[in-house]
């Protein structure tokens, strides 16, 4: 009766066939669109501050001094920051307080939660998807 | 040579270490330090205040006058003026008896030593899973308050707000005030639930008045408020999210009826708070289950002592009771630790504590009434559909959890090793509460014990953990003679 759990014991494992099916039908299309910023402001009215330039996935992005990395990315329209390791579905910041780890990105080579990291000019940021 | 295995310098032990610089932890640290103790205060954030009193965004002048910002600025100013040694940006990832606390910052990992330890790690938000809750753009309700308070940003241009408790109105009013659009508010609680709590809520007329102001701003802008409605599902449609609501009965069980849906670009949803018990569970302190206060919490005596000598716990991590209660209880916990460490005479302690205890009892009535309104009802758990992902980190669905229970899993630790539910980077903080409730419902044995506490509390880059340690540095014992 334990047989069906065995394939999950290694740290790296295959997505189940059902999940793979979901992945091809819906999520791949979404992920392809996810790198494209949406239009329109999300900033609170009246917010001001020094502009900080950084990059996400090779694209130049601008944030405001005082932003967290996650807030700067959301303000620029990036809602998807990584894909989940098993089903490969798109994920973005969820709890905004460092608990859920959904907003993990790679910042200058180190994996860190974007909501808990203060933005600095020149940061090179990549999605937190585990290849 | 400096390696992670042999720390180069071991700082002198402090009298007291406090983990968490929210209202509970910061007040505890200050009241103990005022008695002459050497106190270390550690927090993951860049400044004190916890989630409730987070410092506003540097460029956001408007939020600087909110009651939370004023209370937070006062807390940070008093902390600055105190003798408490504050270390921010330190993510605690382990605590060992004795007490040794290990934390990670941008500079790497550090160890701290203290004779006594107060854990004040607050709460995290519960979101009962529904189809679509993993979609980007769907965020926690508490997360939305953080965006508005301290990130200078709105969840979206047009947001749907769902769940239960006072944050629903706070977030809706906050979004409107910041120039955003609210599509609708869906409150899981029927109006009768709020009315039943009214006498206890009226003990804080200031907060009640603030709530009335929020409601008035919704009325003014014509935002529809759906009482006794749950968020059934969210689906992605191009660049938009479509959120569907469904009516619920008094027990919060979904019932058939009109299912309004809204096209939005953000959804915020939250179903109450869960005490953060990482430290007390890791150290194997005794815990109890309190449905009304958010779930499992450490057993405490009247002086915030756990059953382990030298280990104290205070704030929402010991049961949800709100910020005002946390501040007062924090002061009391600091005094109790000072007394136990010999810095405060028993008679003086009793004098100082008596008045605070009275105030804390009053504040607790309001906080606990709010917590009960947000407590997890069995019908919410029963309504989770089989294909819904329960464990976000590992994409484990309810159907997989149910089949593991059918196969004989009887503890959530078994569930974890069989399905990986709770094994991901959040360490079961997002799914643990619902996983135990699912198991309790399936087996009919309540309450089910939570996940065993494990280190690291937070993911830890192995490179920072290992420092500049090299395989060649490891001293190997000579091989045993054959």
Coordinates of C-alpha atoms in Angstrom, one line a residue, chain B:
Chain B
X1 CA 40.9 30.0 9.7
X2 CA 37.2 30.8 10.1
X3 CA 34.8 28.0 9.4
X4 CA 31.1 27.5 10.1
X5 CA 32.1 24.5 12.3
X6 CA 34.2 26.6 14.7
X7 CA 32.9 30.1 15.1
X8 CA 35.8 32.5 15.5
X9 CA 34.2 34.5 18.2
X10 CA 31.5 33.5 20.6
X11 CA 29.8 36.7 22.0
X12 CA 29.3 36.8 25.7
X13 CA 25.9 35.4 26.6
X14 CA 23.1 37.9 27.2
X15 CA 20.7 37.7 30.1
X16 CA 17.8 37.5 27.8
X17 CA 17.2 37.0 24.1
X18 CA 13.8 38.1 22.6
X19 CA 12.9 36.7 19.2
X20 CA 10.4 39.0 17.3
X21 CA 10.2 42.8 17.6
X22 CA 6.5 43.2 17.2
X23 CA 4.5 44.8 20.0
X24 CA 4.9 41.8 22.3
X25 CA 8.6 41.2 21.8
X26 CA 9.7 44.9 21.7
X27 CA 7.8 45.6 24.9
X28 CA 9.1 42.5 26.6
X29 CA 12.7 43.5 25.7
X30 CA 12.3 47.0 26.9
X31 CA 10.6 46.1 30.2
X32 CA 13.3 43.5 31.0
X33 CA 16.1 45.9 29.9
X34 CA 14.6 48.6 32.2
X35 CA 15.3 46.3 35.1
X36 CA 19.0 46.3 34.2
X37 CA 19.2 43.1 32.2
X38 CA 21.3 42.8 29.0
X39 CA 18.7 42.0 26.4
X40 CA 19.2 41.0 22.7
X41 CA 16.2 41.6 20.4
X42 CA 16.3 39.8 17.0
X43 CA 13.9 40.2 14.1
X44 CA 13.8 39.3 10.4
X45 CA 12.4 42.7 9.4
X46 CA 14.5 45.8 8.8
X47 CA 12.8 47.7 11.7
X48 CA 10.8 46.9 14.8
X49 CA 7.0 46.9 14.8
X50 CA 6.1 43.4 13.6
X51 CA 3.4 43.1 11.0
X52 CA 0.8 45.3 12.8
X53 CA 3.1 48.3 13.3
X54 CA 5.3 48.0 10.2
X55 CA 7.2 51.2 9.3
X56 CA 5.6 53.0 6.4
X57 CA 7.3 53.1 3.0
X58 CA 10.0 55.8 2.9
X59 CA 8.2 57.6 0.1
X60 CA 4.7 57.3 1.5
X61 CA 3.9 60.5 3.5
X62 CA 0.1 59.8 3.6
X63 CA 0.4 56.6 5.7
X64 CA 2.7 58.2 8.3
X65 CA -0.4 59.6 10.2
X66 CA -2.3 56.3 10.5
X67 CA -2.9 55.0 14.1
X68 CA -0.6 52.0 13.3
X69 CA 2.2 54.2 12.0
X70 CA 2.0 56.5 15.0
X71 CA 2.0 53.6 17.5
X72 CA 4.8 52.0 15.5
X73 CA 6.9 55.2 15.4
X74 CA 6.4 55.6 19.2
X75 CA 7.5 51.9 19.7
X76 CA 10.6 52.4 17.5
X77 CA 11.6 55.7 19.2
X78 CA 11.3 54.1 22.7
X79 CA 13.3 51.1 21.6
X80 CA 16.0 53.4 20.2
X81 CA 16.2 55.2 23.6
X82 CA 16.4 51.9 25.5
X83 CA 19.4 49.8 26.3
X84 CA 18.0 46.9 24.3
X85 CA 20.6 45.6 21.7
X86 CA 18.5 45.4 18.5
X87 CA 19.6 43.2 15.6
X88 CA 17.3 43.6 12.6
X89 CA 17.5 41.7 9.3
X90 CA 18.3 38.6 11.3
X91 CA 16.2 35.6 10.2
X92 CA 16.2 33.1 13.1
X93 CA 16.5 29.6 11.7
X94 CA 17.3 27.5 14.8
X95 CA 17.0 27.6 18.6
X96 CA 18.7 25.1 20.9
X97 CA 18.2 24.6 24.6
X98 CA 20.5 26.5 26.8
X99 CA 19.8 28.9 24.9
X100 CA 21.5 29.3 21.6
X101 CA 19.8 31.1 18.7
X102 CA 21.1 30.8 15.2
X103 CA 20.2 33.5 12.6
X104 CA 20.9 34.3 9.0
X105 CA 21.5 37.8 7.7
X106 CA 23.0 39.3 4.6
X107 CA 26.4 38.9 6.4
X108 CA 25.9 35.1 6.9
X109 CA 24.9 33.1 9.9
X110 CA 25.5 34.1 13.5
X111 CA 24.9 32.4 16.9
X112 CA 23.6 34.2 20.0
X113 CA 23.6 32.9 23.5
X114 CA 21.3 33.9 26.4
X115 CA 20.3 32.6 29.8
X116 CA 16.6 33.0 29.1
X117 CA 14.5 33.3 25.9
X118 CA 11.3 35.0 25.1
X119 CA 9.7 33.9 21.9
X120 CA 7.3 36.5 20.4
X121 CA 7.0 35.4 16.8
X122 CA 3.4 36.5 16.3
X123 CA 1.0 34.9 13.9
X124 CA 0.7 34.0 10.3
X125 CA -2.4 34.2 8.2
X126 CA -4.7 31.2 7.5
X127 CA -6.1 30.9 4.0
X128 CA -8.4 28.0 3.5
X129 CA -7.6 26.6 0.1
X130 CA -9.9 27.0 -2.9
X131 CA -9.4 26.4 -6.6
X132 CA -7.2 29.2 -8.0
X133 CA -5.6 30.3 -4.7
X134 CA -2.1 29.7 -6.1
X135 CA -2.6 32.0 -9.1
X136 CA -0.3 35.1 -9.1
X137 CA -2.4 38.1 -8.1
X138 CA -4.2 36.2 -5.4
X139 CA -2.7 37.3 -2.1
X140 CA -3.4 37.1 1.7
X141 CA -5.6 39.6 3.3
X142 CA -2.9 40.4 6.0
X143 CA -0.5 40.7 3.1
X144 CA -2.7 43.3 1.5
X145 CA -2.6 45.4 4.8
X146 CA 1.2 45.2 4.5
X147 CA 1.2 46.4 0.9
X148 CA -1.0 49.4 1.9
X149 CA 0.9 50.1 5.2
X150 CA 4.5 49.7 4.2
X151 CA 5.0 48.8 0.6
X152 CA 3.4 51.9 -1.0
X153 CA 1.5 49.8 -3.4
X154 CA -2.0 48.4 -4.1
X155 CA -2.7 44.6 -4.6
X156 CA -4.1 45.6 -8.1
X157 CA -6.0 48.2 -10.0
X158 CA -9.3 46.4 -9.3
X159 CA -9.4 44.1 -6.3
X160 CA -11.9 41.6 -4.9
X161 CA -11.7 41.1 -1.1
X162 CA -12.9 37.9 0.6
X163 CA -12.6 36.0 3.9
X164 CA -13.5 37.0 7.4
X165 CA -12.7 39.3 10.3
X166 CA -11.9 43.0 10.6
X167 CA -9.2 43.1 7.9
X168 CA -11.9 42.9 5.2
X169 CA -13.1 46.4 5.9
X170 CA -9.6 47.7 6.7
X171 CA -8.2 46.6 3.4
X172 CA -11.2 47.7 1.4
X173 CA -11.1 51.2 2.9
X174 CA -7.3 51.3 2.6
X175 CA -7.5 50.5 -1.2
X176 CA -10.2 53.1 -1.7
X177 CA -8.2 55.8 0.2
X178 CA -5.1 55.0 -1.8
X179 CA -6.9 55.5 -5.2
X180 CA -7.7 51.9 -6.0
X181 CA -10.9 50.2 -7.0
X182 CA -12.7 47.5 -4.9
X183 CA -14.9 45.2 -7.0
X184 CA -16.7 43.7 -4.0
X185 CA -16.2 42.5 -0.4
X186 CA -17.3 38.9 0.5
X187 CA -17.6 38.3 4.2
X188 CA -17.8 34.7 5.3
X189 CA -19.5 35.6 8.6
X190 CA -23.2 36.1 8.6
X191 CA -24.2 39.5 10.1
X192 CA -25.5 37.6 13.1
X193 CA -22.0 36.6 14.0
X194 CA -20.8 40.2 14.2
X195 CA -23.9 41.2 16.3
X196 CA -23.3 38.4 18.7
X197 CA -19.8 39.7 19.3
X198 CA -21.0 43.3 19.5
X199 CA -21.1 43.7 23.4
X200 CA -17.4 42.6 23.6
X201 CA -16.4 44.6 20.6
X202 CA -18.0 47.7 22.2
X203 CA -15.3 47.5 24.9
X204 CA -13.1 49.4 22.4
X205 CA -15.3 52.2 21.1
X206 CA -12.3 53.8 19.2
X207 CA -11.8 50.7 17.1
X208 CA -15.5 50.2 16.6
X209 CA -15.8 53.8 15.4
X210 CA -12.9 53.2 13.0
X211 CA -14.7 50.1 11.6
X212 CA -17.9 52.2 11.1
X213 CA -15.8 54.7 9.2
X214 CA -14.5 52.0 6.9
X215 CA -18.0 50.7 6.3
X216 CA -19.2 54.2 5.5
X217 CA -16.4 54.7 2.9
X218 CA -17.6 51.5 1.2
X219 CA -21.2 52.7 1.2
X220 CA -20.2 56.1 -0.2
X221 CA -18.3 54.5 -3.2
X222 CA -21.0 51.9 -3.8
X223 CA -18.8 48.8 -3.2
X224 CA -21.1 45.8 -2.8
X225 CA -20.7 43.9 0.4
X226 CA -21.8 40.2 0.4
X227 CA -22.5 38.9 3.9
X228 CA -22.3 35.1 4.4
X229 CA -20.5 34.5 1.0
X230 CA -17.4 32.5 0.4
X231 CA -14.9 32.8 -2.4
X232 CA -15.7 29.7 -4.5
X233 CA -12.9 29.9 -7.1
X234 CA -10.6 32.1 -9.0
X235 CA -9.7 31.4 -12.7
X236 CA -7.4 33.2 -15.0
X237 CA -8.8 34.7 -18.1
X238 CA -6.1 36.4 -20.2
X239 CA -4.6 39.2 -18.1
X240 CA -7.5 39.1 -15.7
X241 CA -8.7 37.0 -12.8
X242 CA -12.4 36.0 -12.5
X243 CA -13.5 35.4 -8.9
X244 CA -16.7 33.6 -8.2
X245 CA -18.6 33.9 -4.9
X246 CA -21.0 31.5 -3.3
X247 CA -23.5 31.9 -0.4
X248 CA -22.9 30.0 2.8
X249 CA -25.2 29.1 5.7
X250 CA -24.7 30.0 9.4
X251 CA -22.1 27.2 9.8
X252 CA -20.2 28.6 6.8
X253 CA -21.2 25.6 4.6
X254 CA -21.6 26.5 0.9
X255 CA -25.2 26.4 -0.2
X256 CA -26.9 26.8 -3.6
X257 CA -27.8 30.3 -4.6
X258 CA -26.8 33.1 -7.0
X259 CA -23.0 33.0 -7.6
X260 CA -21.9 36.5 -8.5
X261 CA -18.5 36.7 -10.3
X262 CA -16.1 39.6 -10.8
X263 CA -13.4 40.3 -13.3
X264 CA -10.4 41.8 -11.4
X265 CA -6.7 41.8 -11.5
X266 CA -6.1 41.1 -7.8
X267 CA -7.9 39.0 -5.1
X268 CA -7.1 39.3 -1.4
X269 CA -8.3 36.6 0.9
X270 CA -7.8 35.6 4.5
X271 CA -9.5 33.4 7.0
X272 CA -8.0 34.5 10.3
X273 CA -4.6 34.0 12.0
X274 CA -2.7 31.0 13.3
X275 CA -0.2 31.3 16.2
X276 CA 3.4 31.0 15.1
X277 CA 4.7 28.3 17.3
X278 CA 8.0 27.4 15.5
X279 CA 10.2 27.9 18.5
X280 CA 8.1 26.3 21.2
X281 CA 7.3 23.3 19.0
X282 CA 11.0 22.9 18.1
X283 CA 12.0 22.9 21.8
X284 CA 9.2 20.4 22.5
X285 CA 7.3 22.6 25.0
X286 CA 3.8 21.5 25.9
X287 CA 1.0 22.8 23.7
X288 CA -2.7 22.8 23.8
X289 CA -5.4 23.3 21.1
X290 CA -7.7 26.3 21.4
X291 CA -10.1 26.6 18.5
X292 CA -11.2 30.1 19.4
X293 CA -7.6 31.5 19.6
X294 CA -6.4 30.1 16.2
X295 CA -5.3 26.5 17.0
X296 CA -2.2 25.1 18.7
X297 CA -0.5 27.3 21.2
X298 CA 2.1 26.7 24.0
X299 CA 0.9 26.0 27.6
X300 CA 1.7 29.0 29.8
X301 CA 1.5 29.8 33.5
X302 CA 0.3 33.2 34.7
X303 CA 3.8 34.6 34.1
X304 CA 4.2 33.6 30.4
X305 CA 6.5 30.7 31.4
X306 CA 6.3 27.6 29.2
X307 CA 6.9 24.2 30.9
X308 CA 10.6 24.5 29.9
X309 CA 12.7 26.5 32.4
X310 CA 13.9 29.8 31.0
X311 CA 11.6 29.7 28.0
X312 CA 8.8 32.3 27.8
X313 CA 6.2 33.0 25.1
X314 CA 4.1 36.0 24.5
X315 CA 1.9 37.7 21.9
X316 CA -0.2 36.3 19.1
X317 CA 2.1 33.3 18.9
X318 CA 0.5 32.1 22.2
X319 CA -3.1 32.5 20.9
X320 CA -4.6 35.3 18.8
X321 CA -5.6 38.3 21.0
X322 CA -4.5 41.3 19.0
X323 CA -1.8 44.1 19.2
X324 CA -3.1 45.9 22.3
X325 CA -3.0 42.7 24.3
X326 CA 0.4 41.8 22.9
X327 CA 1.9 45.1 24.1
X328 CA 0.6 44.8 27.6
X329 CA 1.4 41.1 27.9
X330 CA 4.9 41.8 26.4
X331 CA 5.6 44.2 29.3
X332 CA 4.4 41.6 31.7
X333 CA 6.6 38.8 30.2
X334 CA 9.6 41.1 30.4
X335 CA 9.0 41.7 34.0
X336 CA 8.5 38.0 34.7
X337 CA 11.8 37.1 33.1
X338 CA 13.6 39.9 35.0
X339 CA 12.1 38.6 38.3
X340 CA 13.1 35.0 37.4
X341 CA 16.7 36.1 36.5
X342 CA 17.0 37.9 39.9
X343 CA 16.8 41.5 38.6
X344 CA 13.5 42.3 40.2
X345 CA 12.3 41.6 43.7
X346 CA 9.0 39.6 44.0
X347 CA 7.2 42.4 45.8
X348 CA 8.2 45.1 43.3
X349 CA 7.2 42.7 40.5
X350 CA 3.8 42.2 41.9
X351 CA 3.2 45.9 42.2
X352 CA 4.3 46.6 38.7
X353 CA 2.4 43.7 37.2
X354 CA -1.0 44.3 39.0
X355 CA -2.1 47.3 36.9
X356 CA -0.8 45.9 33.6
X357 CA -2.7 42.6 34.2
X358 CA -6.0 44.5 34.6
X359 CA -5.4 46.4 31.3
X360 CA -4.4 43.2 29.5
X361 CA -7.5 41.4 30.6
X362 CA -9.7 44.2 29.2
X363 CA -7.7 44.4 25.9
X364 CA -7.9 40.6 25.6
X365 CA -11.7 40.7 25.6
X366 CA -11.8 42.7 22.3
X367 CA -8.9 40.8 20.7
X368 CA -10.3 37.4 21.5
X369 CA -13.8 38.3 20.2
X370 CA -12.2 39.2 16.9
X371 CA -10.2 35.9 17.0
X372 CA -13.4 33.9 17.5
X373 CA -15.0 35.5 14.6
X374 CA -12.1 34.3 12.4
X375 CA -11.7 30.8 13.9
X376 CA -11.6 27.9 11.5
X377 CA -15.0 26.3 11.2
X378 CA -15.3 22.5 10.2
X379 CA -17.5 23.3 7.3
X380 CA -14.8 25.5 5.7
X381 CA -12.4 22.5 5.7
X382 CA -15.1 20.0 4.5
X383 CA -15.9 22.3 1.5
X384 CA -12.3 22.0 0.0
X385 CA -12.7 20.2 -3.3
X386 CA -10.6 17.1 -4.1
X387 CA -8.6 18.7 -6.9
X388 CA -7.7 21.8 -4.8
X389 CA -4.0 22.2 -3.9
X390 CA -3.7 22.3 -0.1
X391 CA 0.1 22.4 0.2
X392 CA 1.3 25.2 -2.1
X393 CA 5.0 24.4 -1.8
X394 CA 4.7 20.8 -3.0
X395 CA 1.4 21.0 -5.0
X396 CA -0.3 18.4 -2.8
X397 CA -4.0 18.2 -3.5
X398 CA -6.8 17.3 -1.0
X399 CA -7.4 14.1 -3.0
X400 CA -3.8 13.0 -2.3
X401 CA -4.1 13.9 1.4
X402 CA -7.4 12.0 1.6
X403 CA -6.0 8.9 -0.1
X404 CA -3.0 8.9 2.3
X405 CA -5.3 9.0 5.3
X406 CA -7.4 6.2 3.7
X407 CA -4.1 4.2 3.4
X408 CA -3.5 4.6 7.1
X409 CA -1.7 7.9 7.8
X410 CA -2.8 8.9 11.3
X411 CA -0.4 11.8 12.1
X412 CA 0.4 14.8 10.0
X413 CA 4.1 13.8 10.2
X414 CA 3.1 10.6 8.4
X415 CA 1.1 12.6 5.9
X416 CA 4.2 14.7 5.4
X417 CA 6.6 11.8 4.7
X418 CA 4.0 10.0 2.4
X419 CA 2.8 13.0 0.4
X420 CA 5.4 15.8 1.0
X421 CA 2.5 17.9 2.3
X422 CA 4.2 20.4 4.6
X423 CA 7.7 19.5 3.5
X424 CA 8.4 22.5 1.3
X425 CA 10.2 25.8 2.0
X426 CA 7.3 27.2 4.1
X427 CA 7.8 24.3 6.5
X428 CA 4.0 23.7 6.8
X429 CA 3.2 27.2 8.0
X430 CA 0.7 27.7 5.2
X431 CA -1.0 24.2 5.1
X432 CA -0.3 22.8 8.6
X433 CA -3.5 24.1 10.1
X434 CA -5.7 22.9 7.3
X435 CA -3.9 19.5 7.0
X436 CA -4.5 18.8 10.7
X437 CA -8.1 19.8 10.4
X438 CA -8.6 17.5 7.3
X439 CA -7.1 14.6 9.2
X440 CA -9.2 15.4 12.3
X441 CA -12.3 15.3 10.1
X442 CA -11.4 12.1 8.3
X443 CA -10.4 10.2 11.4
X444 CA -13.0 11.7 13.8
X445 CA -10.2 12.2 16.3
X446 CA -9.7 15.8 17.2
X447 CA -7.5 17.6 17.8
X448 CA -4.7 16.2 15.6
X449 CA -1.2 17.2 16.7
X450 CA 0.6 19.7 14.5
X451 CA 3.8 19.0 12.4
X452 CA 6.8 18.3 14.6
X453 CA 8.9 21.5 14.8
X454 CA 12.1 21.2 12.7
X455 CA 15.0 23.4 11.7
X456 CA 15.7 25.4 9.7
X457 CA 12.6 27.6 10.3
X458 CA 13.4 29.4 7.0
X459 CA 15.2 28.2 3.9
X460 CA 19.0 28.7 4.2
X461 CA 21.5 28.9 1.4
X462 CA 23.9 26.1 2.0
X463 CA 26.8 28.3 0.9
X464 CA 26.1 30.8 3.7
X465 CA 25.6 28.0 6.2
X466 CA 28.9 26.4 5.3
X467 CA 30.9 29.7 5.3
X468 CA 34.3 29.1 3.7
X469 CA 34.5 25.6 5.1
X470 CA 36.4 23.2 2.8
X471 CA 36.4 19.4 2.8
X472 CA 40.1 19.6 3.5
X473 CA 39.3 21.5 6.7
X474 CA 37.4 18.6 8.2
X475 CA 39.6 16.7 10.7
X476 CA 39.1 13.0 10.1
X477 CA 39.8 10.6 13.0
X478 CA 42.4 8.0 12.2
X479 CA 40.9 4.8 10.8
X480 CA 40.2 2.0 13.3
X481 CA 42.9 -0.7 13.3
X482 CA 41.8 -3.8 11.4

